[in-house]
Coordinates of C-alpha atoms in Angstrom, one line a residue:
H1 CA 163.3 54.2 20.7
V2 CA 161.9 52.8 23.7
Q3 CA 163.8 52.7 27.1
L4 CA 162.8 49.6 29.4
V5 CA 164.0 49.7 32.9
E6 CA 162.8 46.2 35.3
S7 CA 163.1 46.4 39.0
G8 CA 161.5 44.1 42.1
G9 CA 163.5 41.0 41.7
G10 CA 165.2 39.3 44.7
S11 CA 165.6 36.6 46.6
V12 CA 162.5 35.0 48.2
Q13 CA 161.8 31.3 49.6
P14 CA 159.4 28.9 48.0
G15 CA 155.9 30.2 48.3
G16 CA 156.6 33.5 48.4
S17 CA 155.3 36.1 46.2
L18 CA 157.4 39.2 44.2
A19 CA 155.9 42.2 42.2
L20 CA 158.2 43.2 39.1
S21 CA 157.9 47.0 37.9
C22 CA 158.9 47.6 33.9
V23 CA 158.9 51.3 33.7
A24 CA 159.2 52.7 29.9
S25 CA 160.5 56.0 28.7
G26 CA 161.0 57.4 25.5
N27 CA 158.8 56.6 22.2
T28 CA 156.0 54.8 24.6
Y29 CA 153.4 55.7 21.9
S30 CA 154.7 53.4 19.7
M31 CA 154.2 50.3 22.1
N32 CA 151.2 48.4 21.8
C33 CA 152.4 45.0 23.5
I34 CA 154.4 44.9 26.8
G35 CA 155.8 41.3 27.3
W36 CA 157.5 39.5 30.3
F37 CA 160.1 36.8 29.5
H38 CA 162.3 34.8 32.0
Q39 CA 165.4 33.1 31.0
A40 CA 167.3 30.6 33.5
P41 CA 170.9 29.7 32.9
G42 CA 171.5 27.6 29.8
K43 CA 168.1 27.6 28.6
E44 CA 166.3 30.0 25.9
R45 CA 164.4 33.2 27.1
E46 CA 160.7 32.6 26.9
G47 CA 157.6 34.4 27.3
V48 CA 155.4 34.3 30.5
A49 CA 152.8 36.8 30.2
S50 CA 152.0 40.0 27.6
I51 CA 149.4 42.8 27.8
A52 CA 147.8 45.0 25.3
F53 CA 149.1 48.4 26.7
R54 CA 146.5 50.2 25.5
G55 CA 143.3 47.8 25.8
G56 CA 144.7 45.6 28.8
S57 CA 144.0 42.0 26.8
T58 CA 146.4 39.8 28.8
Y59 CA 147.9 36.5 27.7
Y60 CA 149.7 33.9 29.7
A61 CA 151.7 31.1 28.7
D62 CA 150.4 27.8 30.0
S63 CA 152.8 27.1 32.9
V64 CA 152.3 29.9 34.8
K65 CA 148.4 30.7 34.6
G66 CA 147.0 31.2 38.1
R67 CA 150.4 31.9 39.7
F68 CA 151.5 35.1 37.7
T69 CA 149.6 37.9 36.9
I70 CA 150.4 41.2 34.3
S71 CA 148.8 44.4 34.7
R72 CA 149.5 47.6 33.4
D73 CA 149.1 51.7 34.7
N74 CA 149.5 53.4 31.4
A75 CA 149.6 57.2 33.2
K76 CA 153.1 55.8 34.4
N77 CA 153.9 53.7 31.2
T78 CA 154.5 50.8 34.1
V79 CA 153.9 47.1 33.7
Y80 CA 153.8 44.7 36.7
L81 CA 154.6 41.3 36.8
Q82 CA 152.7 39.7 40.1
I83 CA 154.5 36.6 40.8
N84 CA 152.6 34.1 43.6
K85 CA 153.3 30.6 45.0
L86 CA 157.0 31.0 43.8
K87 CA 158.9 27.6 42.7
P88 CA 162.6 26.9 42.7
E89 CA 162.2 26.3 38.8
D90 CA 161.1 30.4 38.8
T91 CA 164.6 31.2 39.4
A92 CA 165.5 33.1 36.1
M93 CA 166.6 36.9 35.0
Y94 CA 162.9 38.2 34.2
Y95 CA 163.1 40.7 31.4
C96 CA 160.2 43.0 29.8
A97 CA 160.3 43.9 26.1
A98 CA 157.5 46.0 24.2
D99 CA 157.2 45.6 20.4
R100 CA 156.9 47.8 17.8
R101 CA 154.6 46.4 14.8
P102 CA 151.4 47.4 14.0
W103 CA 148.6 46.3 16.4
V104 CA 147.3 43.0 15.0
G105 CA 144.7 42.5 17.5
W106 CA 146.5 40.3 20.4
C107 CA 149.9 40.2 21.8
G108 CA 152.3 37.1 21.3
L109 CA 154.5 35.7 23.3
G110 CA 157.4 34.8 21.2
P111 CA 160.9 36.9 22.0
A112 CA 160.9 37.3 18.3
D113 CA 157.5 39.6 18.4
F114 CA 159.4 42.0 20.8
S115 CA 162.2 44.8 19.8
Y116 CA 163.1 46.4 22.8
W117 CA 164.3 45.0 26.0
G118 CA 165.3 46.0 29.6
Q119 CA 168.4 44.6 31.3
G120 CA 166.2 42.2 33.2
T121 CA 166.0 41.7 37.5
Q122 CA 167.3 38.7 38.8
V123 CA 164.7 36.4 40.5
T124 CA 166.0 33.5 42.7
V125 CA 163.6 31.0 44.8
S126 CA 165.4 28.8 47.0

């Protein structure tokens, strides 16, 4: 099992920035991919970025390219999501998730690809 704890959310004005963190614990050796997802009220959860925890390859949803940056610190078992130029439509709960599937050479952005989830951190832009 893997436990994930997100932090760094908050209320910011449009155009501002936030840095979210996701700390993993437990059977972290089993993780290949870590993803960040957001879910606004009444909408489905959707992936915004993912990263190969060992190799560092990154993957982004088209809608966030250029504004969101995912990175990781393996020594700290931590994955970060830097969000710049925040927009009101970025308002959502942000979750990180880890997979447990065998490495397939890439990381997806679909929630179904991930098995372990954190509790989320709220981002509000207004």
